[in-house]
Amino acid sequence: LAKTTQPISMDSYEGQEVNITCSHNNIATNDYITWYQQFPSQGPRFIIQGYKTKVTNEVASLFIPADRKSSTLSLPRVSLSDTAVYYCLVAGGYQKVTFGTGTKLQVIP
Amino acid sequence: ETGVTQSPTHLIKTRGQQVTLRCSSQSGHNTVSWYQQALGQGPQFIFQYYREEENGRGNFPPRFSGLQFPNYSSELNVNALELDDSALYLCASSPPGGGSPLHFGNGTRLTVT
C-alpha cells in the first residue's frame, strides 16, 4: 500500500484558491489517486480522481506530475462551506484502502 | 439513484455486548467495505466484501465480522464490545472495476459504556 503524507492543517481566506499537496513516493503502477472531503459526523465524499497529468471537474482540479510521486488538489475560490478535512488516497484494484490523518482546511471569512 | 444508507445512525451499547450494523450499497455497486473512525482520526479499514466473500481485512480482531448478501447489502458484527470500539462506523460501496472511487454512507455512531 502506498503511504501518503499531507499537511495536518491549512488556513485560507474566503475567495482564495487553495492547493493541498500529497506525497506518495511508493505509488504503484496500477494505483489511482483519489481525494475525499469529510465534514464532521458525515462520511467522506468523493471529490476527484486521477491517474496522471491534470483532471478537472466542477468542484476541483487535480495535478499529478509525470513521476506520480505527489499530487495537488486545487480548490478554486473557497467558501466557508469548504471548511472540512481533505484526504488523499492512493490505491488500485480490489485492495484495502487506507486513509491518513488528512488535511484540516479552515476557511476564514 | 439511491446512495449508501446505514442504520442505525446512533447506538449505545454496554461493554461485553454484541452489535450489528447495517449497510445498503449504492445501486449497481457490488463491493462493500467497512471503516472505523475514531474521533480526530482518519477512517481505518476493517474489511471488504465482494460477491459475498471477504476479500481483504485490516488489523482488526476476529470479533469484528461481516456478511454480504446477494443484493450486495452488508452487515458488520462486533462481539464482546470494548470501550475502545466507540467510534463512527462507515460503510462504503464501489462499482465493479478496480480503482473505482468509494461512495460512503454517513455512518453509525457507536458509543460503548
Short mmCIF file of C-alpha atoms in Angstrom, two decimals:
data_model
loop_
_atom_site.label_atom_id
_atom_site.label_comp_id
_atom_site.label_asym_id
_atom_site.label_seq_id
_atom_site.Cartn_x
_atom_site.Cartn_y
_atom_site.Cartn_z
CA LEU A 1 0.00 0.00 0.00
CA ALA A 2 1.30 3.46 -0.92
CA LYS A 3 1.62 5.65 2.17
CA THR A 4 0.55 9.25 1.82
CA THR A 5 1.76 12.40 3.57
CA GLN A 6 -0.29 15.58 3.76
CA PRO A 7 -0.09 18.77 5.82
CA ILE A 8 -2.07 18.41 9.02
CA SER A 9 -3.88 21.73 8.66
CA MET A 10 -4.23 24.80 6.43
CA ASP A 11 -5.98 28.14 6.74
CA SER A 12 -7.31 30.19 3.83
CA TYR A 13 -9.42 33.29 3.35
CA GLU A 14 -12.70 33.12 1.52
CA GLY A 15 -12.39 33.59 -2.23
CA GLN A 16 -8.82 32.39 -2.43
CA GLU A 17 -7.54 29.35 -4.30
CA VAL A 18 -6.34 26.56 -2.04
CA ASN A 19 -3.77 23.96 -3.04
CA ILE A 20 -3.25 20.88 -0.88
CA THR A 21 -0.31 18.67 -1.79
CA CYS A 22 0.01 14.99 -1.01
CA SER A 23 3.21 12.95 -1.22
CA HIS A 24 3.05 9.28 -2.22
CA ASN A 25 6.60 8.24 -3.06
CA ASN A 26 5.94 4.49 -3.43
CA ILE A 27 2.85 4.68 -5.63
CA ALA A 28 2.38 1.55 -7.74
CA THR A 29 1.77 1.41 -11.48
CA ASN A 30 -1.89 0.44 -11.11
CA ASP A 31 -2.69 2.93 -8.32
CA TYR A 32 -5.13 5.78 -8.77
CA ILE A 33 -5.06 8.99 -6.72
CA THR A 34 -8.36 9.95 -5.13
CA TRP A 35 -9.33 12.88 -2.92
CA TYR A 36 -12.19 12.92 -0.46
CA GLN A 37 -13.80 15.67 1.64
CA GLN A 38 -15.26 14.97 5.06
CA PHE A 39 -17.46 17.11 7.28
CA PRO A 40 -17.92 16.29 10.99
CA SER A 41 -20.16 13.28 11.63
CA GLN A 42 -20.54 12.55 7.92
CA GLY A 43 -18.94 10.01 5.62
CA PRO A 44 -16.15 11.08 3.28
CA ARG A 45 -17.38 12.48 -0.02
CA PHE A 46 -15.60 11.80 -3.32
CA ILE A 47 -14.10 14.95 -4.87
CA ILE A 48 -11.86 13.91 -7.73
CA GLN A 49 -9.74 11.04 -9.02
CA GLY A 50 -6.84 10.87 -11.43
CA TYR A 51 -4.03 8.70 -12.73
CA LYS A 52 -1.68 11.19 -14.37
CA THR A 53 -1.44 14.80 -15.65
CA LYS A 54 -4.42 17.01 -14.87
CA VAL A 55 -8.04 16.27 -14.11
CA THR A 56 -10.72 18.91 -13.63
CA ASN A 57 -14.36 18.68 -12.61
CA GLU A 58 -16.97 21.15 -11.44
CA VAL A 59 -15.52 21.47 -7.94
CA ALA A 60 -11.75 20.91 -8.13
CA SER A 61 -8.65 20.22 -10.17
CA LEU A 62 -6.07 17.53 -9.56
CA PHE A 63 -2.50 17.98 -10.74
CA ILE A 64 -0.24 14.93 -10.99
CA PRO A 65 3.38 15.26 -12.17
CA ALA A 66 4.95 12.77 -14.54
CA ASP A 67 6.63 10.74 -11.77
CA ARG A 68 3.29 10.47 -9.89
CA LYS A 69 5.07 10.70 -6.53
CA SER A 70 2.87 13.58 -5.45
CA SER A 71 -0.42 15.20 -6.32
CA THR A 72 -2.05 18.57 -5.67
CA LEU A 73 -5.72 19.18 -5.07
CA SER A 74 -6.73 22.68 -6.13
CA LEU A 75 -9.94 24.24 -4.84
CA PRO A 76 -10.80 27.47 -6.68
CA ARG A 77 -12.27 30.38 -4.71
CA VAL A 78 -13.05 28.58 -1.45
CA SER A 79 -16.04 29.50 0.69
CA LEU A 80 -16.81 28.89 4.36
CA SER A 81 -18.64 25.71 3.40
CA ASP A 82 -15.35 24.23 2.16
CA THR A 83 -14.10 24.03 5.76
CA ALA A 84 -13.55 20.29 6.15
CA VAL A 85 -10.94 17.56 6.31
CA TYR A 86 -9.45 16.53 2.97
CA TYR A 87 -7.97 13.06 2.44
CA CYS A 88 -5.62 11.89 -0.29
CA LEU A 89 -5.79 8.18 -1.07
CA VAL A 90 -3.65 6.04 -3.32
CA ALA A 91 -4.97 2.61 -4.25
CA GLY A 92 -5.78 0.37 -7.17
CA GLY A 93 -7.79 -2.75 -7.72
CA TYR A 94 -9.60 -4.61 -5.00
CA GLN A 95 -7.18 -3.82 -2.24
CA LYS A 96 -7.82 -2.32 1.14
CA VAL A 97 -7.80 1.44 1.12
CA THR A 98 -6.04 3.18 3.97
CA PHE A 99 -6.74 6.76 4.94
CA GLY A 100 -4.11 9.00 6.50
CA THR A 101 -4.93 11.71 9.01
CA GLY A 102 -5.95 14.15 6.26
CA THR A 103 -5.61 17.93 5.99
CA LYS A 104 -7.95 20.07 8.05
CA LEU A 105 -8.81 23.13 5.97
CA GLN A 106 -10.18 26.14 7.80
CA VAL A 107 -11.67 28.86 5.61
CA ILE A 108 -11.65 32.28 7.26
CA PRO A 109 -14.19 35.00 6.43
CA GLU B 1 -30.13 6.86 -7.68
CA THR B 2 -30.08 5.89 -4.01
CA GLY B 3 -26.79 6.37 -2.22
CA VAL B 4 -25.26 4.30 0.54
CA THR B 5 -27.50 4.12 3.59
CA GLN B 6 -26.55 2.92 7.05
CA SER B 7 -28.61 2.01 10.09
CA PRO B 8 -28.95 2.84 12.85
CA THR B 9 -27.46 6.35 12.89
CA HIS B 10 -26.65 6.20 16.59
CA LEU B 11 -26.32 3.36 19.04
CA ILE B 12 -25.35 2.99 22.70
CA LYS B 13 -24.16 -0.38 23.99
CA THR B 14 -22.60 -1.71 27.16
CA ARG B 15 -19.15 -3.28 27.31
CA GLY B 16 -19.32 -7.00 26.55
CA GLN B 17 -22.45 -6.76 24.42
CA GLN B 18 -22.74 -7.53 20.73
CA VAL B 19 -23.82 -5.15 17.97
CA THR B 20 -24.92 -5.43 14.33
CA LEU B 21 -24.65 -2.50 11.95
CA ARG B 22 -26.30 -2.50 8.53
CA CYS B 23 -25.46 -1.01 5.17
CA SER B 24 -27.30 -0.82 1.86
CA SER B 25 -24.92 -0.26 -1.02
CA GLN B 26 -25.50 2.15 -3.86
CA SER B 27 -27.35 0.72 -6.85
CA GLY B 28 -25.02 -1.15 -9.18
CA HIS B 29 -22.21 -1.42 -6.62
CA ASN B 30 -21.06 -4.95 -5.81
CA THR B 31 -18.21 -4.23 -3.41
CA VAL B 32 -18.71 -3.10 0.17
CA SER B 33 -16.08 -2.11 2.70
CA TRP B 34 -16.29 -1.08 6.34
CA TYR B 35 -14.24 1.50 8.21
CA GLN B 36 -13.86 2.54 11.82
CA GLN B 37 -13.21 6.21 12.51
CA ALA B 38 -12.21 7.31 15.98
CA LEU B 39 -12.61 10.95 16.92
CA GLY B 40 -9.98 13.10 15.19
CA GLN B 41 -8.57 10.23 13.15
CA GLY B 42 -8.89 9.09 9.57
CA PRO B 43 -11.07 6.08 8.75
CA GLN B 44 -9.35 2.74 9.39
CA PHE B 45 -10.11 -0.17 7.06
CA ILE B 46 -11.85 -3.12 8.74
CA PHE B 47 -12.67 -5.41 5.81
CA GLN B 48 -14.08 -5.59 2.31
CA TYR B 49 -16.68 -7.87 0.73
CA TYR B 50 -17.01 -8.79 -2.91
CA ARG B 51 -19.55 -11.30 -4.21
CA GLU B 52 -20.47 -12.25 -0.63
CA GLU B 53 -16.88 -13.17 0.25
CA GLU B 54 -14.42 -11.29 2.44
CA ASN B 55 -11.51 -10.35 0.17
CA GLY B 56 -9.42 -8.05 2.34
CA ARG B 57 -9.04 -7.33 6.03
CA GLY B 58 -7.32 -4.67 8.09
CA ASN B 59 -5.76 -5.02 11.55
CA PHE B 60 -8.94 -5.83 13.44
CA PRO B 61 -9.52 -8.85 15.71
CA PRO B 62 -11.85 -11.73 14.76
CA ARG B 63 -14.61 -10.35 16.98
CA PHE B 64 -15.20 -7.96 14.07
CA SER B 65 -17.04 -9.97 11.42
CA GLY B 66 -19.26 -9.26 8.49
CA LEU B 67 -21.65 -10.52 5.87
CA GLN B 68 -22.62 -9.50 2.39
CA PHE B 69 -25.97 -10.55 0.95
CA PRO B 70 -26.97 -11.37 -2.64
CA ASN B 71 -28.40 -7.85 -3.04
CA TYR B 72 -24.93 -6.53 -2.03
CA SER B 73 -26.14 -5.11 1.27
CA SER B 74 -23.87 -5.83 4.21
CA GLU B 75 -23.66 -6.20 7.97
CA LEU B 76 -20.87 -5.52 10.41
CA ASN B 77 -20.98 -7.51 13.64
CA VAL B 78 -18.87 -6.75 16.66
CA ASN B 79 -18.81 -9.16 19.61
CA ALA B 80 -17.61 -8.58 23.16
CA LEU B 81 -17.68 -4.81 22.81
CA GLU B 82 -14.87 -2.83 24.39
CA LEU B 83 -14.80 0.84 25.34
CA ASP B 84 -12.29 1.50 22.54
CA ASP B 85 -14.84 0.30 19.99
CA SER B 86 -16.64 3.61 20.43
CA ALA B 87 -16.34 5.27 17.01
CA LEU B 88 -18.09 6.23 13.80
CA TYR B 89 -18.50 3.13 11.62
CA LEU B 90 -18.57 3.88 7.94
CA CYS B 91 -19.71 1.70 5.08
CA ALA B 92 -18.57 2.35 1.53
CA SER B 93 -19.60 0.75 -1.74
CA SER B 94 -17.95 0.82 -5.12
CA PRO B 95 -18.88 -0.35 -8.61
CA PRO B 96 -17.20 -3.20 -10.49
CA GLY B 97 -13.73 -2.40 -11.75
CA GLY B 98 -10.53 -1.78 -9.88
CA GLY B 99 -9.66 1.73 -8.74
CA SER B 100 -13.26 2.95 -8.65
CA PRO B 101 -13.98 5.68 -6.07
CA LEU B 102 -15.66 4.70 -2.84
CA HIS B 103 -19.12 6.01 -2.04
CA PHE B 104 -19.67 6.37 1.69
CA GLY B 105 -22.72 6.41 3.90
CA ASN B 106 -22.92 8.82 6.82
CA GLY B 107 -22.05 6.15 9.31
CA THR B 108 -23.29 4.74 12.58
CA ARG B 109 -22.08 6.43 15.74
CA LEU B 110 -21.45 3.67 18.28
CA THR B 111 -20.91 4.52 21.93
CA VAL B 112 -19.79 1.78 24.30
CA THR B 113 -20.22 2.49 28.01
#
